[in-house]
């Protein structure tokens, strides 16, 4: 596609509910990243894929967070038993190995998760 | 641990003047720095990259400098316009990984 697409755009979850956030990266982009952005803060790294391999998940806040990219394209970030502190915007970005240096990451518009 | 510091307080600049934003990094010497713009409700958009061996990079009304001695990058917008109002984020990679870390960003308001 022309850009990185994320869905849903907004999600309201009751505390304890499981949620799944979807990211469609730019076609052909090898690398895919998930970031969490709290209000007034910069994006915080969560996890990173190269094709279907999850190379780094050091930023995932707890074992309630899980990400996958089974076929090396679409990725899903799942949060189990959501807590109020999980409320944030979740950003997905993609890049090709060669374009990352010259053109940076391409971000989606994010999913705003509100846990009530 | 690696850290990027940006003045997170809002910066108000009169239209037509030059806006200068500061990015300081600690405990690490990145091979390059990136600057992004983020508008409310949108994801960051890549603007410029400057490598460690480059002192200055320009793109239209934008200029970025990189001082590896001071561990600092300055981001300038000349002839600023109200449409330049946004949050500007500084970022750099961690080691050989493709992943990058971001500062908190600086909110810029260009006053008409």
mmCIF file with all atom_site columns, C-alpha atoms in Angstrom:
data_model
loop_
_atom_site.group_PDB
_atom_site.id
_atom_site.type_symbol
_atom_site.label_atom_id
_atom_site.label_alt_id
_atom_site.label_comp_id
_atom_site.label_asym_id
_atom_site.label_entity_id
_atom_site.label_seq_id
_atom_site.pdbx_PDB_ins_code
_atom_site.Cartn_x
_atom_site.Cartn_y
_atom_site.Cartn_z
_atom_site.occupancy
_atom_site.B_iso_or_equiv
_atom_site.pdbx_formal_charge
_atom_site.auth_seq_id
_atom_site.auth_comp_id
_atom_site.auth_asym_id
_atom_site.auth_atom_id
_atom_site.pdbx_PDB_model_num
ATOM 1   C CA . UNK A 1 1   ? 0.000   0.000   0.000  1.00 0.00 ? 1   UNK A CA 1
ATOM 2   C CA . UNK A 1 2   ? 0.919   3.655   -0.126 1.00 0.00 ? 2   UNK A CA 1
ATOM 3   C CA . UNK A 1 3   ? 1.546   3.967   3.578  1.00 0.00 ? 3   UNK A CA 1
ATOM 4   C CA . UNK A 1 4   ? 1.461   2.148   6.901  1.00 0.00 ? 4   UNK A CA 1
ATOM 5   C CA . UNK A 1 5   ? -2.090  1.368   7.919  1.00 0.00 ? 5   UNK A CA 1
ATOM 6   C CA . UNK A 1 6   ? -3.169  0.734   11.501 1.00 0.00 ? 6   UNK A CA 1
ATOM 7   C CA . UNK A 1 7   ? -6.505  -0.452  12.811 1.00 0.00 ? 7   UNK A CA 1
ATOM 8   C CA . UNK A 1 8   ? -8.555  0.251   14.718 1.00 0.00 ? 8   UNK A CA 1
ATOM 9   C CA . UNK A 1 9   ? -7.916  3.951   14.899 1.00 0.00 ? 9   UNK A CA 1
ATOM 10  C CA . UNK A 1 10  ? -9.430  4.136   18.375 1.00 0.00 ? 10  UNK A CA 1
ATOM 11  C CA . UNK A 1 11  ? -10.102 1.394   20.886 1.00 0.00 ? 11  UNK A CA 1
ATOM 12  C CA . UNK A 1 12  ? -11.816 1.626   24.240 1.00 0.00 ? 12  UNK A CA 1
ATOM 13  C CA . UNK A 1 13  ? -11.357 -1.449  26.417 1.00 0.00 ? 13  UNK A CA 1
ATOM 14  C CA . UNK A 1 14  ? -12.639 -2.302  29.829 1.00 0.00 ? 14  UNK A CA 1
ATOM 15  C CA . UNK A 1 15  ? -9.931  -3.147  32.320 1.00 0.00 ? 15  UNK A CA 1
ATOM 16  C CA . UNK A 1 16  ? -9.134  -6.834  32.073 1.00 0.00 ? 16  UNK A CA 1
ATOM 17  C CA . UNK A 1 17  ? -10.217 -7.139  28.453 1.00 0.00 ? 17  UNK A CA 1
ATOM 18  C CA . UNK A 1 18  ? -7.856  -8.447  25.754 1.00 0.00 ? 18  UNK A CA 1
ATOM 19  C CA . UNK A 1 19  ? -7.162  -6.261  22.706 1.00 0.00 ? 19  UNK A CA 1
ATOM 20  C CA . UNK A 1 20  ? -5.501  -6.809  19.332 1.00 0.00 ? 20  UNK A CA 1
ATOM 21  C CA . UNK A 1 21  ? -4.009  -3.980  17.307 1.00 0.00 ? 21  UNK A CA 1
ATOM 22  C CA . UNK A 1 22  ? -3.215  -4.476  13.639 1.00 0.00 ? 22  UNK A CA 1
ATOM 23  C CA . UNK A 1 23  ? -0.491  -3.001  11.456 1.00 0.00 ? 23  UNK A CA 1
ATOM 24  C CA . UNK A 1 24  ? -0.240  -3.245  7.657  1.00 0.00 ? 24  UNK A CA 1
ATOM 25  C CA . UNK A 1 25  ? 3.244   -2.085  6.683  1.00 0.00 ? 25  UNK A CA 1
ATOM 26  C CA . UNK A 1 26  ? 4.360   -0.765  3.324  1.00 0.00 ? 26  UNK A CA 1
ATOM 27  C CA . UNK A 1 27  ? 4.577   -3.649  0.877  1.00 0.00 ? 27  UNK A CA 1
ATOM 28  C CA . UNK A 1 28  ? 8.097   -5.023  0.689  1.00 0.00 ? 28  UNK A CA 1
ATOM 29  C CA . UNK A 1 29  ? 9.323   -3.397  3.866  1.00 0.00 ? 29  UNK A CA 1
ATOM 30  C CA . UNK A 1 30  ? 11.399  -5.904  5.748  1.00 0.00 ? 30  UNK A CA 1
ATOM 31  C CA . UNK A 1 31  ? 11.525  -4.188  9.132  1.00 0.00 ? 31  UNK A CA 1
ATOM 32  C CA . UNK A 1 32  ? 8.521   -3.477  11.322 1.00 0.00 ? 32  UNK A CA 1
ATOM 33  C CA . UNK A 1 33  ? 8.521   -1.696  14.659 1.00 0.00 ? 33  UNK A CA 1
ATOM 34  C CA . UNK A 1 34  ? 6.002   -1.092  17.424 1.00 0.00 ? 34  UNK A CA 1
ATOM 35  C CA . UNK A 1 35  ? 6.198   1.935   19.676 1.00 0.00 ? 35  UNK A CA 1
ATOM 36  C CA . UNK A 1 36  ? 4.079   3.129   22.590 1.00 0.00 ? 36  UNK A CA 1
ATOM 37  C CA . UNK A 1 37  ? 3.490   6.859   22.996 1.00 0.00 ? 37  UNK A CA 1
ATOM 38  C CA . UNK A 1 38  ? 2.008   8.286   26.165 1.00 0.00 ? 38  UNK A CA 1
ATOM 39  C CA . UNK A 1 39  ? 0.472   11.745  26.118 1.00 0.00 ? 39  UNK A CA 1
ATOM 40  C CA . UNK A 1 40  ? 3.146   14.431  25.884 1.00 0.00 ? 40  UNK A CA 1
ATOM 41  C CA . UNK A 1 41  ? 5.957   11.905  25.539 1.00 0.00 ? 41  UNK A CA 1
ATOM 42  C CA . UNK A 1 42  ? 8.073   10.630  22.698 1.00 0.00 ? 42  UNK A CA 1
ATOM 43  C CA . UNK A 1 43  ? 7.536   7.171   21.203 1.00 0.00 ? 43  UNK A CA 1
ATOM 44  C CA . UNK A 1 44  ? 8.965   4.367   23.353 1.00 0.00 ? 44  UNK A CA 1
ATOM 45  C CA . UNK A 1 45  ? 10.290  1.267   21.612 1.00 0.00 ? 45  UNK A CA 1
ATOM 46  C CA . UNK A 1 46  ? 8.345   -1.942  22.204 1.00 0.00 ? 46  UNK A CA 1
ATOM 47  C CA . UNK A 1 47  ? 9.477   -4.557  19.702 1.00 0.00 ? 47  UNK A CA 1
ATOM 48  C CA . UNK A 1 48  ? 10.987  -5.078  16.261 1.00 0.00 ? 48  UNK A CA 1
ATOM 49  C CA . UNK A 1 49  ? 10.625  -7.624  13.453 1.00 0.00 ? 49  UNK A CA 1
ATOM 50  C CA . UNK A 1 50  ? 12.751  -8.383  10.470 1.00 0.00 ? 50  UNK A CA 1
ATOM 51  C CA . UNK A 1 51  ? 10.482  -10.319 8.142  1.00 0.00 ? 51  UNK A CA 1
ATOM 52  C CA . UNK A 1 52  ? 8.741   -12.826 10.429 1.00 0.00 ? 52  UNK A CA 1
ATOM 53  C CA . UNK A 1 53  ? 11.516  -12.962 12.997 1.00 0.00 ? 53  UNK A CA 1
ATOM 54  C CA . UNK A 1 54  ? 11.064  -10.975 16.181 1.00 0.00 ? 54  UNK A CA 1
ATOM 55  C CA . UNK A 1 55  ? 14.600  -9.730  16.757 1.00 0.00 ? 55  UNK A CA 1
ATOM 56  C CA . UNK A 1 56  ? 14.044  -7.579  19.803 1.00 0.00 ? 56  UNK A CA 1
ATOM 57  C CA . UNK A 1 57  ? 11.206  -7.483  22.312 1.00 0.00 ? 57  UNK A CA 1
ATOM 58  C CA . UNK A 1 58  ? 13.102  -5.784  25.087 1.00 0.00 ? 58  UNK A CA 1
ATOM 59  C CA . UNK A 1 59  ? 10.659  -2.872  25.246 1.00 0.00 ? 59  UNK A CA 1
ATOM 60  C CA . UNK A 1 60  ? 7.515   -4.892  25.923 1.00 0.00 ? 60  UNK A CA 1
ATOM 61  C CA . UNK A 1 61  ? 6.388   -3.728  29.397 1.00 0.00 ? 61  UNK A CA 1
ATOM 62  C CA . UNK A 1 62  ? 5.179   -7.090  30.660 1.00 0.00 ? 62  UNK A CA 1
ATOM 63  C CA . UNK A 1 63  ? 4.283   -10.608 29.583 1.00 0.00 ? 63  UNK A CA 1
ATOM 64  C CA . UNK A 1 64  ? 0.763   -9.337  28.926 1.00 0.00 ? 64  UNK A CA 1
ATOM 65  C CA . UNK A 1 65  ? 2.121   -7.824  25.713 1.00 0.00 ? 65  UNK A CA 1
ATOM 66  C CA . UNK A 1 66  ? 2.679   -10.067 22.728 1.00 0.00 ? 66  UNK A CA 1
ATOM 67  C CA . UNK A 1 67  ? 3.453   -9.275  19.088 1.00 0.00 ? 67  UNK A CA 1
ATOM 68  C CA . UNK A 1 68  ? 3.576   -11.440 15.991 1.00 0.00 ? 68  UNK A CA 1
ATOM 69  C CA . UNK A 1 69  ? 4.218   -11.163 12.283 1.00 0.00 ? 69  UNK A CA 1
ATOM 70  C CA . UNK A 1 70  ? 3.682   -14.725 11.057 1.00 0.00 ? 70  UNK A CA 1
ATOM 71  C CA . UNK A 1 71  ? 4.092   -14.187 7.312  1.00 0.00 ? 71  UNK A CA 1
ATOM 72  C CA . UNK A 1 72  ? 6.484   -11.276 7.403  1.00 0.00 ? 72  UNK A CA 1
ATOM 73  C CA . UNK A 1 73  ? 3.922   -8.659  6.428  1.00 0.00 ? 73  UNK A CA 1
ATOM 74  C CA . UNK A 1 74  ? 0.941   -7.814  8.671  1.00 0.00 ? 74  UNK A CA 1
ATOM 75  C CA . UNK A 1 75  ? 1.697   -7.593  12.382 1.00 0.00 ? 75  UNK A CA 1
ATOM 76  C CA . UNK A 1 76  ? -0.549  -7.784  15.409 1.00 0.00 ? 76  UNK A CA 1
ATOM 77  C CA . UNK A 1 77  ? 0.184   -6.404  18.860 1.00 0.00 ? 77  UNK A CA 1
ATOM 78  C CA . UNK A 1 78  ? -1.893  -8.127  21.502 1.00 0.00 ? 78  UNK A CA 1
ATOM 79  C CA . UNK A 1 79  ? -2.395  -6.917  25.032 1.00 0.00 ? 79  UNK A CA 1
ATOM 80  C CA . UNK A 1 80  ? -3.961  -9.301  27.498 1.00 0.00 ? 80  UNK A CA 1
ATOM 81  C CA . UNK A 1 81  ? -5.852  -8.303  30.634 1.00 0.00 ? 81  UNK A CA 1
ATOM 82  C CA . UNK A 1 82  ? -5.519  -4.599  29.859 1.00 0.00 ? 82  UNK A CA 1
ATOM 83  C CA . UNK A 1 83  ? -4.720  -2.195  32.689 1.00 0.00 ? 83  UNK A CA 1
ATOM 84  C CA . UNK A 1 84  ? -5.276  1.551   32.858 1.00 0.00 ? 84  UNK A CA 1
ATOM 85  C CA . UNK A 1 85  ? -1.547  2.180   32.483 1.00 0.00 ? 85  UNK A CA 1
ATOM 86  C CA . UNK A 1 86  ? -1.741  0.566   29.048 1.00 0.00 ? 86  UNK A CA 1
ATOM 87  C CA . UNK A 1 87  ? -3.703  3.593   27.800 1.00 0.00 ? 87  UNK A CA 1
ATOM 88  C CA . UNK A 1 88  ? -1.550  5.201   25.114 1.00 0.00 ? 88  UNK A CA 1
ATOM 89  C CA . UNK A 1 89  ? -1.151  5.558   21.375 1.00 0.00 ? 89  UNK A CA 1
ATOM 90  C CA . UNK A 1 90  ? 0.441   2.506   19.786 1.00 0.00 ? 90  UNK A CA 1
ATOM 91  C CA . UNK A 1 91  ? 2.458   3.366   16.702 1.00 0.00 ? 91  UNK A CA 1
ATOM 92  C CA . UNK A 1 92  ? 3.637   1.000   14.029 1.00 0.00 ? 92  UNK A CA 1
ATOM 93  C CA . UNK A 1 93  ? 6.465   1.852   11.631 1.00 0.00 ? 93  UNK A CA 1
ATOM 94  C CA . UNK A 1 94  ? 8.116   0.047   8.754  1.00 0.00 ? 94  UNK A CA 1
ATOM 95  C CA . UNK A 1 95  ? 11.271  0.453   6.733  1.00 0.00 ? 95  UNK A CA 1
ATOM 96  C CA . UNK A 1 96  ? 13.362  -1.343  4.172  1.00 0.00 ? 96  UNK A CA 1
ATOM 97  C CA . UNK A 1 97  ? 16.930  -2.090  5.160  1.00 0.00 ? 97  UNK A CA 1
ATOM 98  C CA . UNK A 1 98  ? 18.229  0.392   2.618  1.00 0.00 ? 98  UNK A CA 1
ATOM 99  C CA . UNK A 1 99  ? 15.676  3.156   3.075  1.00 0.00 ? 99  UNK A CA 1
ATOM 100 C CA . UNK A 1 100 ? 15.952  3.386   6.847  1.00 0.00 ? 100 UNK A CA 1
ATOM 101 C CA . UNK A 1 101 ? 19.156  5.354   6.648  1.00 0.00 ? 101 UNK A CA 1
ATOM 102 C CA . UNK A 1 102 ? 18.060  7.780   3.965  1.00 0.00 ? 102 UNK A CA 1
ATOM 103 C CA . UNK A 1 103 ? 14.333  8.056   4.557  1.00 0.00 ? 103 UNK A CA 1
ATOM 104 C CA . UNK A 1 104 ? 13.797  7.038   8.157  1.00 0.00 ? 104 UNK A CA 1
ATOM 105 C CA . UNK A 1 105 ? 10.837  5.058   9.314  1.00 0.00 ? 105 UNK A CA 1
ATOM 106 C CA . UNK A 1 106 ? 7.365   5.406   7.852  1.00 0.00 ? 106 UNK A CA 1
ATOM 107 C CA . UNK A 1 107 ? 4.831   5.521   10.653 1.00 0.00 ? 107 UNK A CA 1
ATOM 108 C CA . UNK A 1 108 ? 1.137   4.794   10.712 1.00 0.00 ? 108 UNK A CA 1
ATOM 109 C CA . UNK A 1 109 ? -1.283  7.158   12.409 1.00 0.00 ? 109 UNK A CA 1
ATOM 110 C CA . UNK A 1 110 ? -1.466  4.909   15.435 1.00 0.00 ? 110 UNK A CA 1
ATOM 111 C CA . UNK A 1 111 ? -4.148  3.258   17.511 1.00 0.00 ? 111 UNK A CA 1
ATOM 112 C CA . UNK A 1 112 ? -5.303  5.226   20.520 1.00 0.00 ? 112 UNK A CA 1
ATOM 113 C CA . UNK A 1 113 ? -6.100  2.741   23.280 1.00 0.00 ? 113 UNK A CA 1
ATOM 114 C CA . UNK A 1 114 ? -8.106  3.892   26.268 1.00 0.00 ? 114 UNK A CA 1
ATOM 115 C CA . UNK A 1 115 ? -8.615  1.459   29.129 1.00 0.00 ? 115 UNK A CA 1
ATOM 116 C CA . UNK A 1 116 ? -11.535 2.318   31.382 1.00 0.00 ? 116 UNK A CA 1
ATOM 117 C CA . UNK B 2 1   ? 21.543  3.815   29.402 1.00 0.00 ? 1   UNK B CA 1
ATOM 118 C CA . UNK B 2 2   ? 21.201  5.795   26.220 1.00 0.00 ? 2   UNK B CA 1
ATOM 119 C CA . UNK B 2 3   ? 19.115  8.909   26.544 1.00 0.00 ? 3   UNK B CA 1
ATOM 120 C CA . UNK B 2 4   ? 17.974  11.730  24.283 1.00 0.00 ? 4   UNK B CA 1
ATOM 121 C CA . UNK B 2 5   ? 17.081  15.048  25.858 1.00 0.00 ? 5   UNK B CA 1
ATOM 122 C CA . UNK B 2 6   ? 14.880  17.607  24.212 1.00 0.00 ? 6   UNK B CA 1
ATOM 123 C CA . UNK B 2 7   ? 13.321  20.632  25.794 1.00 0.00 ? 7   UNK B CA 1
ATOM 124 C CA . UNK B 2 8   ? 9.778   19.395  26.176 1.00 0.00 ? 8   UNK B CA 1
ATOM 125 C CA . UNK B 2 9   ? 8.444   22.826  27.050 1.00 0.00 ? 9   UNK B CA 1
ATOM 126 C CA . UNK B 2 10  ? 6.672   24.576  24.223 1.00 0.00 ? 10  UNK B CA 1
ATOM 127 C CA . UNK B 2 11  ? 8.683   26.991  22.116 1.00 0.00 ? 11  UNK B CA 1
ATOM 128 C CA . UNK B 2 12  ? 6.859   30.070  20.836 1.00 0.00 ? 12  UNK B CA 1
ATOM 129 C CA . UNK B 2 13  ? 8.404   31.844  17.846 1.00 0.00 ? 13  UNK B CA 1
ATOM 130 C CA . UNK B 2 14  ? 7.124   34.810  15.900 1.00 0.00 ? 14  UNK B CA 1
ATOM 131 C CA . UNK B 2 15  ? 6.297   34.116  12.259 1.00 0.00 ? 15  UNK B CA 1
ATOM 132 C CA . UNK B 2 16  ? 9.207   34.879  9.958  1.00 0.00 ? 16  UNK B CA 1
ATOM 133 C CA . UNK B 2 17  ? 11.858  34.325  12.620 1.00 0.00 ? 17  UNK B CA 1
ATOM 134 C CA . UNK B 2 18  ? 14.200  31.342  12.887 1.00 0.00 ? 18  UNK B CA 1
ATOM 135 C CA . UNK B 2 19  ? 13.175  28.585  15.278 1.00 0.00 ? 19  UNK B CA 1
ATOM 136 C CA . UNK B 2 20  ? 16.013  26.600  16.867 1.00 0.00 ? 20  UNK B CA 1
ATOM 137 C CA . UNK B 2 21  ? 15.388  23.307  18.659 1.00 0.00 ? 21  UNK B CA 1
ATOM 138 C CA . UNK B 2 22  ? 17.994  21.418  20.664 1.00 0.00 ? 22  UNK B CA 1
ATOM 139 C CA . UNK B 2 23  ? 18.672  17.705  21.003 1.00 0.00 ? 23  UNK B CA 1
ATOM 140 C CA . UNK B 2 24  ? 21.271  16.382  23.444 1.00 0.00 ? 24  UNK B CA 1
ATOM 141 C CA . UNK B 2 25  ? 22.260  12.747  23.717 1.00 0.00 ? 25  UNK B CA 1
ATOM 142 C CA . UNK B 2 26  ? 24.191  10.936  26.437 1.00 0.00 ? 26  UNK B CA 1
ATOM 143 C CA . UNK B 2 27  ? 26.114  7.743   27.021 1.00 0.00 ? 27  UNK B CA 1
ATOM 144 C CA . UNK B 2 28  ? 26.341  6.877   23.377 1.00 0.00 ? 28  UNK B CA 1
ATOM 145 C CA . UNK B 2 29  ? 27.849  8.083   20.100 1.00 0.00 ? 29  UNK B CA 1
ATOM 146 C CA . UNK B 2 30  ? 25.316  7.429   17.342 1.00 0.00 ? 30  UNK B CA 1
ATOM 147 C CA . UNK B 2 31  ? 26.342  7.071   13.721 1.00 0.00 ? 31  UNK B CA 1
ATOM 148 C CA . UNK B 2 32  ? 23.550  9.446   12.753 1.00 0.00 ? 32  UNK B CA 1
ATOM 149 C CA . UNK B 2 33  ? 20.637  11.448  14.091 1.00 0.00 ? 33  UNK B CA 1
ATOM 150 C CA . UNK B 2 34  ? 17.187  11.780  12.615 1.00 0.00 ? 34  UNK B CA 1
ATOM 151 C CA . UNK B 2 35  ? 14.576  14.499  13.019 1.00 0.00 ? 35  UNK B CA 1
ATOM 152 C CA . UNK B 2 36  ? 10.865  13.869  12.716 1.00 0.00 ? 36  UNK B CA 1
ATOM 153 C CA . UNK B 2 37  ? 7.789   16.066  12.766 1.00 0.00 ? 37  UNK B CA 1
ATOM 154 C CA . UNK B 2 38  ? 4.623   14.944  14.515 1.00 0.00 ? 38  UNK B CA 1
ATOM 155 C CA . UNK B 2 39  ? 1.236   16.597  14.210 1.00 0.00 ? 39  UNK B CA 1
ATOM 156 C CA . UNK B 2 40  ? -1.604  15.912  16.705 1.00 0.00 ? 40  UNK B CA 1
ATOM 157 C CA . UNK B 2 41  ? -3.270  12.583  16.063 1.00 0.00 ? 41  UNK B CA 1
ATOM 158 C CA . UNK B 2 42  ? -0.684  11.529  13.499 1.00 0.00 ? 42  UNK B CA 1
ATOM 159 C CA . UNK B 2 43  ? 2.443   9.420   13.472 1.00 0.00 ? 43  UNK B CA 1
ATOM 160 C CA . UNK B 2 44  ? 5.892   11.022  13.193 1.00 0.00 ? 44  UNK B CA 1
ATOM 161 C CA . UNK B 2 45  ? 7.068   11.994  9.714  1.00 0.00 ? 45  UNK B CA 1
ATOM 162 C CA . UNK B 2 46  ? 10.752  11.774  8.814  1.00 0.00 ? 46  UNK B CA 1
ATOM 163 C CA . UNK B 2 47  ? 12.396  15.098  7.920  1.00 0.00 ? 47  UNK B CA 1
ATOM 164 C CA . UNK B 2 48  ? 16.170  14.864  7.898  1.00 0.00 ? 48  UNK B CA 1
ATOM 165 C CA . UNK B 2 49  ? 19.095  12.630  8.731  1.00 0.00 ? 49  UNK B CA 1
ATOM 166 C CA . UNK B 2 50  ? 22.592  13.820  9.576  1.00 0.00 ? 50  UNK B CA 1
ATOM 167 C CA . UNK B 2 51  ? 25.565  11.498  9.879  1.00 0.00 ? 51  UNK B CA 1
ATOM 168 C CA . UNK B 2 52  ? 28.311  11.791  12.495 1.00 0.00 ? 52  UNK B CA 1
ATOM 169 C CA . UNK B 2 53  ? 30.836  12.947  9.884  1.00 0.00 ? 53  UNK B CA 1
ATOM 170 C CA . UNK B 2 54  ? 28.558  15.729  8.639  1.00 0.00 ? 54  UNK B CA 1
ATOM 171 C CA . UNK B 2 55  ? 28.563  19.069  10.392 1.00 0.00 ? 55  UNK B CA 1
ATOM 172 C CA . UNK B 2 56  ? 25.461  20.426  8.717  1.00 0.00 ? 56  UNK B CA 1
ATOM 173 C CA . UNK B 2 57  ? 22.594  19.289  6.482  1.00 0.00 ? 57  UNK B CA 1
ATOM 174 C CA . UNK B 2 58  ? 20.031  21.480  4.745  1.00 0.00 ? 58  UNK B CA 1
ATOM 175 C CA . UNK B 2 59  ? 16.665  20.848  3.164  1.00 0.00 ? 59  UNK B CA 1
ATOM 176 C CA . UNK B 2 60  ? 14.665  23.822  1.965  1.00 0.00 ? 60  UNK B CA 1
ATOM 177 C CA . UNK B 2 61  ? 14.050  25.978  5.082  1.00 0.00 ? 61  UNK B CA 1
ATOM 178 C CA . UNK B 2 62  ? 15.407  23.313  7.422  1.00 0.00 ? 62  UNK B CA 1
ATOM 179 C CA . UNK B 2 63  ? 18.963  23.056  8.701  1.00 0.00 ? 63  UNK B CA 1
ATOM 180 C CA . UNK B 2 64  ? 20.395  20.469  11.075 1.00 0.00 ? 64  UNK B CA 1
ATOM 181 C CA . UNK B 2 65  ? 23.799  20.507  12.737 1.00 0.00 ? 65  UNK B CA 1
ATOM 182 C CA . UNK B 2 66  ? 25.580  17.682  14.548 1.00 0.00 ? 66  UNK B CA 1
ATOM 183 C CA . UNK B 2 67  ? 28.301  18.389  17.107 1.00 0.00 ? 67  UNK B CA 1
ATOM 184 C CA . UNK B 2 68  ? 29.787  15.096  18.305 1.00 0.00 ? 68  UNK B CA 1
ATOM 185 C CA . UNK B 2 69  ? 31.980  16.881  20.847 1.00 0.00 ? 69  UNK B CA 1
ATOM 186 C CA . UNK B 2 70  ? 29.026  18.544  22.541 1.00 0.00 ? 70  UNK B CA 1
ATOM 187 C CA . UNK B 2 71  ? 26.828  15.494  21.862 1.00 0.00 ? 71  UNK B CA 1
ATOM 188 C CA . UNK B 2 72  ? 24.249  17.850  20.462 1.00 0.00 ? 72  UNK B CA 1
ATOM 189 C CA . UNK B 2 73  ? 22.167  18.457  17.370 1.00 0.00 ? 73  UNK B CA 1
ATOM 190 C CA . UNK B 2 74  ? 20.447  21.722  16.543 1.00 0.00 ? 74  UNK B CA 1
ATOM 191 C CA . UNK B 2 75  ? 17.402  21.890  14.273 1.00 0.00 ? 75  UNK B CA 1
ATOM 192 C CA . UNK B 2 76  ? 16.643  25.228  12.618 1.00 0.00 ? 76  UNK B CA 1
ATOM 193 C CA . UNK B 2 77  ? 13.580  26.362  10.703 1.00 0.00 ? 77  UNK B CA 1
ATOM 194 C CA . UNK B 2 78  ? 14.210  29.635  8.900  1.00 0.00 ? 78  UNK B CA 1
ATOM 195 C CA . UNK B 2 79  ? 11.457  32.040  7.824  1.00 0.00 ? 79  UNK B CA 1
ATOM 196 C CA . UNK B 2 80  ? 9.074   30.135  10.093 1.00 0.00 ? 80  UNK B CA 1
ATOM 197 C CA . UNK B 2 81  ? 5.388   29.886  9.231  1.00 0.00 ? 81  UNK B CA 1
ATOM 198 C CA . UNK B 2 82  ? 2.318   28.995  11.326 1.00 0.00 ? 82  UNK B CA 1
ATOM 199 C CA . UNK B 2 83  ? 2.123   25.736  9.341  1.00 0.00 ? 83  UNK B CA 1
ATOM 200 C CA . UNK B 2 84  ? 5.455   24.746  10.919 1.00 0.00 ? 84  UNK B CA 1
ATOM 201 C CA . UNK B 2 85  ? 3.716   24.449  14.299 1.00 0.00 ? 85  UNK B CA 1
ATOM 202 C CA . UNK B 2 86  ? 4.086   20.840  15.436 1.00 0.00 ? 86  UNK B CA 1
ATOM 203 C CA . UNK B 2 87  ? 6.116   18.636  17.755 1.00 0.00 ? 87  UNK B CA 1
ATOM 204 C CA . UNK B 2 88  ? 9.630   17.882  16.553 1.00 0.00 ? 88  UNK B CA 1
ATOM 205 C CA . UNK B 2 89  ? 11.334  14.672  17.616 1.00 0.00 ? 89  UNK B CA 1
ATOM 206 C CA . UNK B 2 90  ? 15.024  13.816  17.623 1.00 0.00 ? 90  UNK B CA 1
ATOM 207 C CA . UNK B 2 91  ? 16.017  10.159  17.265 1.00 0.00 ? 91  UNK B CA 1
ATOM 208 C CA . UNK B 2 92  ? 19.082  7.979   16.893 1.00 0.00 ? 92  UNK B CA 1
ATOM 209 C CA . UNK B 2 93  ? 19.826  4.287   16.384 1.00 0.00 ? 93  UNK B CA 1
ATOM 210 C CA . UNK B 2 94  ? 21.103  1.949   19.048 1.00 0.00 ? 94  UNK B CA 1
ATOM 211 C CA . UNK B 2 95  ? 24.249  0.210   17.919 1.00 0.00 ? 95  UNK B CA 1
ATOM 212 C CA . UNK B 2 96  ? 23.952  -1.847  14.770 1.00 0.00 ? 96  UNK B CA 1
ATOM 213 C CA . UNK B 2 97  ? 20.275  -2.463  15.339 1.00 0.00 ? 97  UNK B CA 1
ATOM 214 C CA . UNK B 2 98  ? 17.775  -0.925  13.028 1.00 0.00 ? 98  UNK B CA 1
ATOM 215 C CA . UNK B 2 99  ? 15.741  0.254   15.986 1.00 0.00 ? 99  UNK B CA 1
ATOM 216 C CA . UNK B 2 100 ? 15.893  3.877   16.973 1.00 0.00 ? 100 UNK B CA 1
ATOM 217 C CA . UNK B 2 101 ? 15.048  5.678   20.190 1.00 0.00 ? 101 UNK B CA 1
ATOM 218 C CA . UNK B 2 102 ? 13.298  9.028   20.402 1.00 0.00 ? 102 UNK B CA 1
ATOM 219 C CA . UNK B 2 103 ? 13.453  12.066  22.605 1.00 0.00 ? 103 UNK B CA 1
ATOM 220 C CA . UNK B 2 104 ? 10.275  13.440  24.158 1.00 0.00 ? 104 UNK B CA 1
ATOM 221 C CA . UNK B 2 105 ? 10.001  16.061  21.450 1.00 0.00 ? 105 UNK B CA 1
ATOM 222 C CA . UNK B 2 106 ? 9.679   19.831  21.504 1.00 0.00 ? 106 UNK B CA 1
ATOM 223 C CA . UNK B 2 107 ? 6.348   21.510  20.781 1.00 0.00 ? 107 UNK B CA 1
ATOM 224 C CA . UNK B 2 108 ? 6.833   24.445  18.468 1.00 0.00 ? 108 UNK B CA 1
ATOM 225 C CA . UNK B 2 109 ? 4.245   27.190  18.054 1.00 0.00 ? 109 UNK B CA 1
ATOM 226 C CA . UNK B 2 110 ? 4.743   29.753  15.298 1.00 0.00 ? 110 UNK B CA 1
ATOM 227 C CA . UNK B 2 111 ? 2.733   32.817  16.186 1.00 0.00 ? 111 UNK B CA 1
ATOM 228 C CA . UNK B 2 112 ? 1.172   34.784  13.300 1.00 0.00 ? 112 UNK B CA 1
#
